[in-house]
């Protein structure tokens, strides 16, 4: 509503906090990705004590959105307890390593877990193929994302390629959903609407 | 007269309704004609006075007692023999008296308030009935804090009081219902503040924290680990489980922490202290703060070891290790309590929420932990769990570096003890052998003697002559010289 009027929301914006969970196998570059995004560096300086919890304010148009990024342990053995992280999350970022097939399969497993735990449309899911600097881009990730209605992007945390783009795409999607909810909350098929929206968003962010 | 009384029944003078203190608010006979605020002040003052008096009385009693003791000691000095007994009695008496005085004083706040109620015959609000020193301090702070918000503060205070009152009557309900009530209350108060009071969001957060602190210090006693739930059973279960897993080493969990570095082991100790301290806090947010502090120490430990900031891949295993090592008391109760009664915005988002979620993950992991998650074979795992084998015995060099000094000493002592045990057993065996030898020897000697006795039986031959004939038959007598005859020499 506010965006339609073109009026920025100075007060309400910072109070709106969105929780983003980073999921993915060990050493696919979850931490590097978020480090690159939040601090704008790739393990060159050691900024804080811990690199597991971050907050970042994202500007989408004239609205500021506060993202809270929760990193999770990627080791296989912790997979069974990680559903605890999902509670109250608005965004899930499934990260995989484009050079490792099994990490991609793990990402698909995460998606299934998410769907088991949460209602469809309750959460924005983005599939992120990291480490593109090591290998040529692959097609399978994109196809999979399209078939499941996910946001998709291939990134390189080392080269800082598409890193901030994926986060702002996620923020944009979040905002759009909020708008849809506020604007057309009586609609029963809001879930379907969101699924329809995802592809349009994706084409836009991939064209960057 | 009847008319008068009737009139009286209907008409009440305005001045009678107002607070006796003249603050402009209406009074209440239940509060001795004061308004609620003035009554609280009066009541508090009286109580402070009572406490002060009790204290003075206690001091005076003690002083008198000491003086009496001192004088008796000087006068009784001479009769030291009887005195020692007397002194014993006296000191006994004295300590007894002092402890009763102390007891009297420590409970004075409660005793005082009870006395107060009886004397005034005006019951104070029911929620005030049981108050401790900490609760008093927190309420005072809360009121002070709300004063800075003037009218909104008053409104909030009223609402919180009302909430506590309703919670008092809901004590019988299930814990889930009580939790729901509390969560509803948090939500409604926050909404009211934002919509009616026009309080900016960051201030709302601060006020919410204070409200939580105030109500939870009061409710803690009734809603922490309540009897109606199986929280306690779960506490014991996880405690037992952690104890059974005492053999888990950092290597098995892939913990990136090297405790050989003194700073790191320092951090580990601090982290364990913090996680254990969680149980001592009453307010959910204070408990969360303990978890956050613990987590920060863990991050520090990893950072010193690895020389780079820790990611979640490092953090979770280390937290699990800390929980295993610390075995914090009433872990499940604390987690349940925080989940039920913490302001939900704190749990779902924010740094505190993140670390809390990690702790929940750690506990869930410990509950499910199996051979695979420690990279062990099933036989090894079962062996360690049953205590038949220990991973430390098999590879002593792996535990030696990370074991602290005390543990090393303990192992040394254990070794020594087992050596001593061996020696003692040897001594026992030898002693037994010696005993046997001795018995054999005596038996042998006895047998030999027996044999000889049998072989050469002792025969006592009867004497031929009777004893009386000894002198007459003595043939030797003839050979003796004749007896000397006395001779007289002429001198």
XYZ file of C-alpha atoms in Angstrom:
699
model
C 0.000 0.000 0.000
C 2.683 2.373 1.066
C 4.735 1.638 -1.991
C 1.776 2.344 -4.236
C 1.523 5.794 -2.724
C 5.206 6.281 -3.107
C 5.540 7.319 0.530
C 8.542 5.906 2.399
C 7.944 4.333 5.768
C 10.560 5.877 8.000
C 9.389 4.509 11.338
C 7.828 1.203 10.540
C 10.685 -0.106 8.445
C 13.388 -0.838 11.062
C 10.888 -2.517 13.344
C 10.072 -4.965 10.595
C 12.588 -7.727 11.129
C 12.781 -10.738 8.862
C 14.548 -13.898 9.832
C 16.632 -15.620 7.210
C 18.024 -19.120 7.750
C 21.022 -20.281 5.789
C 20.893 -23.984 5.061
C 23.325 -26.203 3.236
C 25.969 -28.882 3.578
C 29.254 -28.246 5.324
C 31.787 -26.060 3.511
C 29.537 -24.986 0.668
C 30.323 -21.414 1.605
C 27.332 -20.353 3.668
C 29.456 -18.363 6.048
C 31.601 -16.907 3.292
C 28.533 -15.828 1.423
C 27.020 -14.021 4.350
C 30.374 -12.584 5.404
C 30.839 -11.213 1.941
C 27.398 -9.715 2.010
C 27.395 -8.240 5.494
C 30.962 -7.029 5.736
C 31.800 -6.837 2.082
C 34.926 -8.895 2.443
C 36.043 -12.456 1.882
C 37.967 -13.590 4.930
C 40.529 -10.842 4.610
C 39.921 -9.201 7.978
C 38.471 -10.716 11.092
C 35.620 -8.438 11.992
C 33.768 -10.022 14.889
C 34.140 -12.821 17.325
C 31.389 -14.922 15.888
C 30.220 -15.330 12.341
C 26.974 -17.116 12.864
C 24.451 -14.374 13.466
C 24.196 -11.159 11.474
C 21.797 -8.315 10.954
C 21.703 -6.126 7.912
C 19.334 -3.402 6.833
C 18.403 -3.727 3.168
C 16.863 -0.939 1.188
C 14.271 -2.037 -1.303
C 13.152 0.966 -3.239
C 12.335 3.410 -0.485
C 11.577 0.839 2.173
C 14.175 -0.377 4.609
C 13.999 -3.968 5.701
C 16.029 -5.485 8.496
C 17.328 -8.930 7.674
C 18.437 -11.210 10.442
C 20.685 -13.906 9.085
C 20.940 -17.184 11.026
C 23.745 -19.435 9.976
C 23.289 -23.135 10.710
C 25.653 -26.053 11.129
C 25.857 -27.899 7.836
C 27.337 -31.207 8.923
C 25.220 -34.193 8.051
C 24.916 -35.331 11.658
C 23.126 -32.136 12.700
C 20.579 -32.432 9.949
C 18.016 -34.053 12.234
C 17.963 -31.184 14.735
C 18.075 -28.297 12.283
C 14.315 -28.038 11.917
C 14.437 -26.107 15.184
C 15.963 -23.217 13.272
C 12.989 -22.964 10.923
C 10.559 -21.654 13.512
C 9.519 -18.110 12.691
C 11.765 -17.846 9.652
C 10.541 -15.790 6.731
C 13.330 -16.706 4.353
C 15.327 -19.865 3.823
C 18.397 -19.800 1.644
C 19.457 -23.214 0.405
C 23.109 -23.010 -0.482
C 24.942 -25.673 -2.459
C 28.341 -26.001 -4.023
C 28.119 -26.102 -7.828
C 31.151 -28.359 -7.928
C 29.658 -30.951 -5.600
C 26.634 -32.853 -6.713
C 25.859 -34.245 -3.269
C 25.546 -30.770 -1.808
C 22.877 -30.054 -4.417
C 21.035 -33.211 -3.407
C 21.282 -32.135 0.215
C 19.724 -28.800 -0.703
C 16.767 -30.672 -2.165
C 16.482 -32.600 1.056
C 16.402 -29.343 2.987
C 13.567 -28.174 0.790
C 11.578 -31.258 1.641
C 12.191 -30.674 5.339
C 11.040 -27.108 4.994
C 7.873 -28.148 3.231
C 7.167 -30.681 5.936
C 7.626 -28.138 8.696
C 6.001 -25.049 7.219
C 2.948 -24.103 5.240
C 3.546 -23.400 1.563
C 3.815 -19.690 0.987
C 4.763 -19.070 4.585
C 8.410 -18.795 3.708
C 10.439 -17.428 0.826
C 12.886 -20.038 -0.403
C 15.937 -19.220 -2.468
C 18.286 -21.736 -4.034
C 21.861 -20.506 -4.264
C 24.620 -22.238 -6.179
C 27.888 -20.999 -4.763
C 31.515 -21.217 -5.930
C 30.861 -20.439 -9.582
C 34.460 -19.287 -9.801
C 35.491 -22.937 -9.637
C 33.336 -24.313 -12.403
C 31.182 -23.311 -15.322
C 27.610 -22.623 -14.473
C 25.343 -25.593 -14.460
C 21.826 -25.758 -15.658
C 20.260 -28.253 -13.243
C 19.925 -25.859 -10.333
C 17.961 -23.408 -12.351
C 15.644 -26.045 -13.698
C 14.999 -27.432 -10.274
C 14.308 -23.989 -8.843
C 11.900 -23.226 -11.665
C 10.010 -26.448 -11.181
C 9.574 -25.771 -7.461
C 8.966 -22.048 -7.695
C 12.078 -20.955 -5.853
C 14.239 -17.920 -6.250
C 17.478 -18.933 -7.888
C 20.925 -17.475 -8.369
C 24.450 -18.709 -8.856
C 27.021 -16.823 -6.853
C 30.648 -16.630 -5.999
C 31.494 -15.433 -2.538
C 35.157 -15.207 -3.493
C 34.637 -13.009 -6.531
C 31.719 -11.180 -4.920
C 29.558 -12.171 -7.834
C 25.783 -11.862 -7.388
C 26.101 -11.914 -3.600
C 24.256 -8.759 -2.662
C 21.903 -9.391 -5.568
C 20.524 -12.571 -4.125
C 19.940 -10.934 -0.761
C 18.138 -7.967 -2.248
C 16.090 -10.269 -4.454
C 15.017 -12.093 -1.337
C 14.181 -8.833 0.413
C 12.153 -7.695 -2.555
C 10.230 -10.919 -2.625
C 9.535 -10.590 1.081
C 8.191 -7.115 0.664
C 6.035 -8.135 -2.225
C 4.488 -10.887 -0.189
C 3.781 -8.500 2.642
C 2.075 -6.202 0.189
C 0.050 -9.075 -1.177
C -0.948 -10.109 2.298
C -1.969 -6.632 3.316
C -3.664 -5.852 0.067
C -5.440 -9.088 -0.639
C -5.605 -10.881 2.638
C -9.252 -11.947 2.183
C -8.253 -13.933 -0.870
C -8.149 -17.615 -0.185
C -5.707 -18.405 -2.941
C -2.910 -16.176 -1.672
C -0.573 -19.148 -1.641
C -1.118 -19.763 -5.310
C -0.595 -16.108 -6.056
C 2.770 -16.154 -4.400
C 3.867 -19.141 -6.326
C 2.908 -17.345 -9.493
C 4.910 -14.342 -8.460
C 8.096 -16.182 -7.902
C 9.038 -16.779 -11.552
C 8.553 -13.141 -12.503
C 10.831 -12.070 -9.679
C 13.407 -14.585 -10.586
C 13.700 -13.566 -14.220
C 14.158 -10.057 -13.030
C 16.982 -10.797 -10.629
C 18.759 -13.099 -13.000
C 18.803 -10.359 -15.617
C 20.942 -8.162 -13.369
C -33.225 8.075 64.153
C -34.257 5.626 61.494
C -34.377 8.447 59.084
C -30.934 9.487 60.022
C -29.473 6.047 59.606
C -31.203 5.727 56.286
C -29.772 8.955 55.178
C -26.476 7.804 56.370
C -26.760 4.668 54.318
C -27.382 6.604 51.167
C -25.461 9.733 51.638
C -21.787 9.612 52.288
C -19.846 12.749 52.729
C -17.473 13.460 49.882
C -14.587 13.967 52.258
C -15.065 10.472 53.657
C -14.555 8.967 50.255
C -11.357 10.749 49.495
C -7.953 9.535 50.457
C -7.015 10.459 54.006
C -3.791 11.875 52.786
C -5.599 14.385 50.639
C -3.973 13.468 47.376
C -7.284 13.883 45.558
C -7.888 10.243 44.750
C -10.630 8.187 46.333
C -9.786 6.153 49.348
C -10.927 2.738 50.371
C -11.818 1.516 53.872
C -9.932 -1.668 53.137
C -6.812 0.464 52.867
C -7.617 2.386 56.048
C -9.132 5.197 54.069
C -6.100 5.764 51.890
C -6.052 5.526 48.142
C -4.148 2.578 46.716
C -0.994 4.568 46.100
C -0.849 6.274 49.490
C -1.747 3.031 51.228
C 1.132 1.326 49.542
C 3.439 4.088 50.669
C 2.114 4.030 54.213
C 2.221 0.283 54.308
C 5.733 0.237 52.998
C 6.886 2.848 55.450
C 5.383 0.959 58.342
C 7.046 -2.154 57.189
C 10.415 -0.531 56.802
C 10.002 0.816 60.289
C 9.110 -2.624 61.549
C 12.159 -4.103 59.896
C 14.312 -1.368 61.376
C 12.901 -2.010 64.827
C 13.417 -5.718 64.506
C 16.979 -5.126 63.533
C 17.578 -2.841 66.459
C 15.993 -5.279 68.828
C 18.140 -8.055 67.474
C 21.246 -5.962 67.878
C 20.360 -4.919 71.381
C 19.684 -8.474 72.434
C 22.958 -9.593 71.056
C 24.846 -6.776 72.735
C 23.284 -7.514 76.100
C 24.069 -11.111 75.695
C 27.684 -10.386 74.908
C 28.035 -8.019 77.844
C 26.569 -10.559 80.176
C 28.907 -13.138 78.825
C 31.951 -10.891 79.199
C 31.152 -9.986 82.813
C 30.441 -13.553 83.766
C 33.736 -14.581 82.265
C 35.743 -12.034 84.309
C 33.996 -12.907 87.580
C 34.286 -16.629 87.049
C 37.928 -16.483 86.034
C 39.233 -17.740 89.408
C 37.156 -20.842 89.599
C 38.528 -22.257 86.469
C 37.506 -25.794 87.238
C 33.838 -25.176 87.483
C 34.059 -22.408 84.964
C 34.937 -24.537 82.002
C 31.670 -26.354 82.310
C 29.808 -23.185 82.855
C 31.366 -21.607 79.795
C 30.297 -24.501 77.677
C 26.756 -24.130 78.781
C 26.897 -20.425 78.375
C 28.199 -20.511 74.833
C 25.638 -23.090 73.951
C 22.992 -20.864 75.256
C 24.447 -17.890 73.502
C 24.689 -19.469 70.079
C 21.203 -20.714 70.410
C 19.959 -17.302 71.265
C 21.900 -15.641 68.497
C 20.581 -18.014 65.899
C 17.054 -17.466 67.016
C 17.625 -13.753 66.885
C 19.084 -14.125 63.429
C 16.227 -16.296 62.325
C 13.858 -13.767 63.666
C 15.554 -11.075 61.705
C 15.909 -12.902 58.428
C 12.250 -13.720 58.385
C 11.288 -10.347 59.679
C 10.023 -9.035 56.398
C 7.491 -11.785 56.234
C 6.746 -11.877 59.909
C 6.473 -8.131 59.886
C 4.041 -8.088 57.045
C 1.909 -10.754 58.649
C 1.832 -8.876 61.894
C 0.979 -5.799 59.959
C -1.995 -7.509 58.392
C -3.249 -8.778 61.687
C -2.876 -5.484 63.422
C -4.341 -3.369 60.722
C -7.047 -5.912 59.976
C -6.853 -4.682 56.444
C -5.618 -7.327 54.046
C -3.098 -6.055 51.577
C -3.646 -7.092 47.961
C -3.350 -10.829 47.705
C -0.364 -10.782 45.384
C 1.640 -8.917 47.967
C 1.159 -11.671 50.467
C 4.324 -13.537 49.721
C 7.156 -11.279 48.882
C 10.852 -11.776 49.149
C 13.562 -9.173 49.276
C 14.330 -9.664 45.609
C 10.720 -9.296 44.578
C 10.497 -6.089 46.565
C 13.579 -4.704 44.935
C 12.317 -5.570 41.474
C 8.924 -3.991 42.094
C 10.545 -0.849 43.382
C 12.743 -0.651 40.322
C 9.771 -1.289 38.096
C 7.779 1.535 39.649
C 10.762 3.854 39.422
C 11.197 2.924 35.801
C 7.551 3.509 34.955
C 7.592 6.915 36.591
C 9.615 8.191 33.652
C 6.670 7.437 31.384
C 4.103 9.397 33.431
C 0.595 8.549 32.331
C 1.514 5.587 30.126
C 3.535 4.244 33.003
C 0.545 4.401 35.325
C -1.577 2.636 32.763
C 1.020 -0.090 32.352
C 1.325 -0.535 36.073
C -2.414 -0.956 36.392
C -2.474 -3.517 33.633
C 0.401 -5.528 35.054
C -1.198 -5.541 38.489
C -4.440 -6.733 36.993
C -2.630 -9.408 35.058
C -0.854 -10.670 38.169
C -4.165 -10.743 39.994
C -5.771 -12.845 37.289
C -2.740 -15.120 37.148
C -3.153 -15.684 40.853
C -6.531 -17.242 40.225
C -5.287 -19.209 37.243
C -2.696 -21.055 39.239
C -4.720 -24.232 39.031
C -4.809 -24.209 35.258
C -2.415 -26.173 33.095
C 0.955 -24.602 32.409
C 0.148 -24.240 28.716
C -2.890 -22.140 29.529
C -0.887 -19.983 31.913
C 1.771 -19.581 29.258
C -0.867 -18.569 26.734
C -2.269 -15.986 29.128
C 1.181 -14.520 29.614
C 1.861 -14.409 25.889
C -1.505 -12.754 25.284
C -0.679 -10.235 27.949
C 2.680 -9.395 26.371
C 1.017 -8.883 23.047
C -1.864 -6.773 24.294
C 0.369 -4.525 26.398
C 2.772 -3.959 23.521
C -0.073 -3.184 21.155
C -1.700 -0.813 23.582
C 1.524 1.039 24.105
C 2.017 1.495 20.411
C -1.523 2.446 19.490
C -2.751 4.324 22.553
C 0.371 5.542 24.220
C 2.170 6.309 20.960
C 5.374 4.970 22.413
C 8.187 4.560 19.861
C 9.121 0.916 19.113
C 12.552 0.931 20.738
C 11.022 2.223 23.983
C 8.275 -0.372 23.786
C 10.970 -3.007 23.745
C 12.586 -1.554 26.846
C 9.298 -1.342 28.697
C 8.423 -4.873 27.668
C 11.697 -6.085 29.137
C 10.878 -4.388 32.423
C 7.365 -5.798 32.459
C 8.716 -9.268 31.838
C 11.205 -8.860 34.636
C 8.531 -7.650 37.031
C 5.905 -10.279 36.370
C 8.265 -13.210 35.969
C 10.096 -12.589 39.259
C 6.682 -12.895 40.865
C 5.390 -15.836 38.863
C 8.648 -17.827 38.761
C 7.872 -19.769 41.900
C 4.613 -21.089 40.523
C 5.413 -21.641 36.883
C 9.004 -22.886 36.867
C 9.103 -26.669 36.633
C 5.524 -27.062 37.877
C 4.415 -30.348 39.360
C 1.685 -30.740 36.776
C 4.251 -31.340 34.025
C 6.912 -33.957 33.497
C 9.637 -31.315 33.276
C 11.442 -32.725 36.264
C 11.462 -36.203 34.787
C 12.926 -34.812 31.604
C 15.552 -32.938 33.596
C 16.645 -36.111 35.262
C 16.611 -37.991 31.981
C 18.884 -35.537 30.212
C 21.135 -35.304 33.243
C 21.507 -39.052 33.297
C 22.093 -39.097 29.575
C 24.858 -36.490 29.796
C 26.444 -38.376 32.664
C 26.407 -41.542 30.599
C 28.159 -39.663 27.815
C 31.036 -38.504 30.011
C 33.543 -40.284 27.789
C 32.872 -38.134 24.707
C 36.020 -36.300 23.705
C 36.287 -33.052 21.735
C 37.882 -35.087 18.950
C 34.789 -37.228 18.553
C 32.571 -34.175 18.199
C 35.090 -32.453 15.906
C 35.232 -29.490 18.270
C 37.630 -26.900 16.910
C 38.846 -25.918 20.353
C 42.284 -26.655 21.693
C 42.155 -26.627 25.451
C 45.885 -26.851 25.787
C 46.043 -23.136 25.182
C 45.455 -21.579 28.614
C 43.272 -18.743 27.277
C 41.097 -21.241 25.487
C 40.601 -23.461 28.505
C 39.821 -20.277 30.413
C 37.102 -19.450 27.923
C 35.749 -22.976 28.118
C 35.529 -22.733 31.892
C 33.774 -19.373 31.626
C 31.322 -20.742 29.095
C 30.522 -23.660 31.382
C 30.051 -21.304 34.325
C 27.624 -19.190 32.334
C 25.522 -22.092 31.172
C 25.326 -23.408 34.715
C 24.476 -19.960 36.044
C 21.386 -19.894 33.827
C 19.499 -21.972 36.359
C 19.941 -19.376 39.094
C 18.138 -16.604 37.220
C 14.444 -16.009 37.583
C 13.625 -13.841 34.593
C 13.585 -15.575 31.194
C 15.547 -12.740 29.669
C 18.289 -13.053 32.271
C 18.479 -16.737 31.466
C 18.812 -15.883 27.799
C 21.567 -13.435 28.652
C 23.485 -16.274 30.317
C 23.199 -18.376 27.163
C 24.399 -15.459 25.065
C 27.381 -14.879 27.327
C 28.216 -18.558 27.182
C 28.024 -18.455 23.387
C 30.318 -15.481 23.202
C 32.907 -17.273 25.281
C 32.633 -20.217 22.912
C 33.190 -17.942 19.939
C 36.223 -16.498 21.665
C 37.614 -19.939 22.357
C 37.211 -20.960 18.720
C 38.676 -17.731 17.508
C 41.791 -18.111 19.617
C 42.225 -21.720 18.506
C 41.558 -21.279 14.812
C 42.636 -17.698 14.487
C 39.543 -16.883 12.472
C 35.979 -16.099 13.436
C 33.827 -19.129 14.025
C 30.969 -20.057 11.768
C 27.906 -22.027 12.782
C 29.663 -25.196 11.601
C 32.162 -24.724 14.445
C 29.824 -23.226 16.974
C 27.183 -25.933 17.356
C 29.615 -28.805 18.065
C 31.408 -26.669 20.631
C 28.162 -25.764 22.337
C 27.271 -29.440 22.485
C 30.649 -30.155 24.029
C 30.146 -27.410 26.617
C 26.719 -28.740 27.551
C 28.149 -32.251 27.880
C 31.000 -31.014 29.999
C 28.919 -28.693 32.175
C 25.791 -30.821 32.581
C 23.767 -27.720 33.536
C 21.146 -28.308 36.220
C 17.455 -28.470 35.280
C 18.246 -27.976 31.625
C 14.889 -29.045 30.225
C 12.940 -27.095 32.824
C 14.851 -23.980 31.941
C 14.302 -24.426 28.230
C 10.609 -25.078 28.771
C 10.274 -22.114 31.086
C 11.957 -19.769 28.632
C 9.855 -21.059 25.745
C 6.653 -20.630 27.702
C 7.192 -17.317 29.387
C 9.714 -15.306 27.451
C 8.508 -12.453 25.316
C 8.112 -14.305 21.976
C 9.787 -11.592 19.942
C 12.961 -12.352 21.871
C 12.885 -16.020 21.023
C 12.041 -15.949 17.348
C 14.460 -13.225 16.392
C 17.490 -11.445 17.731
C 20.852 -12.685 18.861
C 19.497 -14.122 22.114
C 16.939 -16.079 20.162
C 19.610 -17.415 17.862
C 21.758 -18.746 20.677
C 18.734 -20.147 22.465
C 17.749 -22.037 19.321
C 21.278 -23.395 19.143
C 21.016 -24.599 22.714
C 17.760 -26.361 21.875
C 19.511 -27.978 18.915
C 22.375 -29.064 21.150
C 20.007 -30.676 23.635
C 18.037 -32.378 20.857
C 21.305 -33.659 19.427
C 22.480 -35.021 22.766
C 19.179 -36.850 23.185
C 19.491 -38.464 19.782
C 23.244 -38.955 19.788
C 24.376 -42.331 18.460
C 27.508 -44.101 17.283
C 27.262 -42.642 13.815
C 27.188 -39.037 14.989
C 30.464 -39.551 16.842
C 32.103 -41.487 14.006
C 32.349 -44.591 16.149
C 31.466 -48.183 15.476
C 28.365 -49.513 17.184
C 30.391 -51.896 19.373
C 32.674 -49.129 20.574
C 29.716 -46.891 21.311
C 27.878 -49.610 23.224
C 31.029 -50.477 25.100
C 31.589 -46.888 26.158
C 27.953 -46.369 27.065
C 27.869 -49.441 29.272
C 31.136 -48.384 30.860
C 32.855 -51.657 30.008
C 35.512 -49.948 27.962
C 36.783 -46.420 28.054
C 38.233 -44.543 25.112
C 40.824 -43.032 27.415
C 42.415 -46.324 28.407
C 43.048 -47.310 24.831
C 44.724 -44.143 23.684
C 46.188 -42.508 26.732
C 48.116 -39.888 24.779
C 44.916 -38.494 23.330
C 43.410 -37.543 26.645
C 46.572 -36.571 28.454
C 47.029 -33.162 26.812
C 43.505 -31.920 27.184
C 42.968 -33.251 30.681
C 43.426 -30.605 33.286
C 46.000 -30.820 36.023
C 43.627 -32.252 38.573
C 42.529 -35.012 36.266
C 46.115 -35.909 35.471
C 46.913 -36.036 39.150
C 43.873 -38.195 39.648
C 45.019 -40.654 37.048
C 48.472 -40.752 38.592
C 46.936 -41.417 41.957
C 44.754 -44.107 40.498
C 47.809 -45.790 39.059
C 49.534 -45.590 42.397
C 46.520 -46.991 44.139
C 46.335 -49.946 41.823
C 50.030 -50.615 42.421
C 49.474 -50.453 46.141
C 46.533 -52.747 45.784
C 48.679 -55.283 44.000
C 51.338 -55.121 46.661
C 48.819 -55.473 49.381
C 47.401 -58.527 47.770
C 50.866 -59.998 47.541
C 51.443 -59.293 51.188
C 48.152 -60.879 52.067
C 48.997 -63.981 50.094
C 52.367 -64.264 51.678
C 50.948 -63.704 55.099
C 48.476 -66.453 54.518
C 51.237 -68.708 53.345
C 53.254 -67.902 56.411
C 50.314 -68.640 58.608
C 49.830 -71.945 56.896
C 53.522 -72.760 57.268
C 53.376 -71.975 60.923
C 50.355 -74.150 61.434
C 52.012 -76.935 59.471
C 55.154 -76.617 61.521
C 53.360 -76.808 64.838
C 51.354 -79.712 63.529
C 54.543 -81.409 62.383
C 56.232 -80.884 65.695
C 53.211 -82.183 67.532
C 53.086 -85.198 65.293
C 56.763 -85.915 65.758
C 56.417 -85.643 69.462
C 53.451 -87.937 69.309
C 55.370 -90.425 67.251
C 58.283 -90.423 69.605
C 56.015 -90.684 72.571
C 54.322 -93.626 70.970
C 57.576 -95.205 70.029
C 59.165 -94.842 73.434
C 56.317 -94.932 75.841
C 57.221 -93.421 79.158
C 57.134 -96.110 81.741
C 57.421 -95.099 85.298
C 58.810 -98.117 87.233
C 57.492 -98.467 90.723
C 60.217 -98.029 93.414
C 61.289 -101.302 95.046
C 61.653 -100.252 98.734
C 59.300 -98.242 100.700
C 60.484 -94.774 101.574
C 60.723 -95.449 105.322
C 63.585 -98.001 104.871
C 65.872 -95.420 103.305
C 68.086 -94.908 106.358
C 68.329 -98.488 107.617
C 69.312 -99.953 104.290
C 71.917 -97.368 103.529
C 75.035 -99.333 102.820
C 77.102 -96.345 101.983
C 76.938 -95.267 105.633
C 79.807 -97.581 106.594
C 82.248 -95.796 104.300
C 81.634 -92.474 105.969
C 84.222 -91.333 108.515
C 83.141 -91.394 112.087
C 81.492 -88.262 113.354
C 83.795 -85.637 114.863
C 84.094 -85.707 118.562
C 84.415 -82.417 120.479
C 87.903 -82.093 121.887
C 89.152 -79.780 124.601
C 92.554 -78.149 124.257
C 94.179 -76.740 127.314
C 95.174 -73.287 126.467
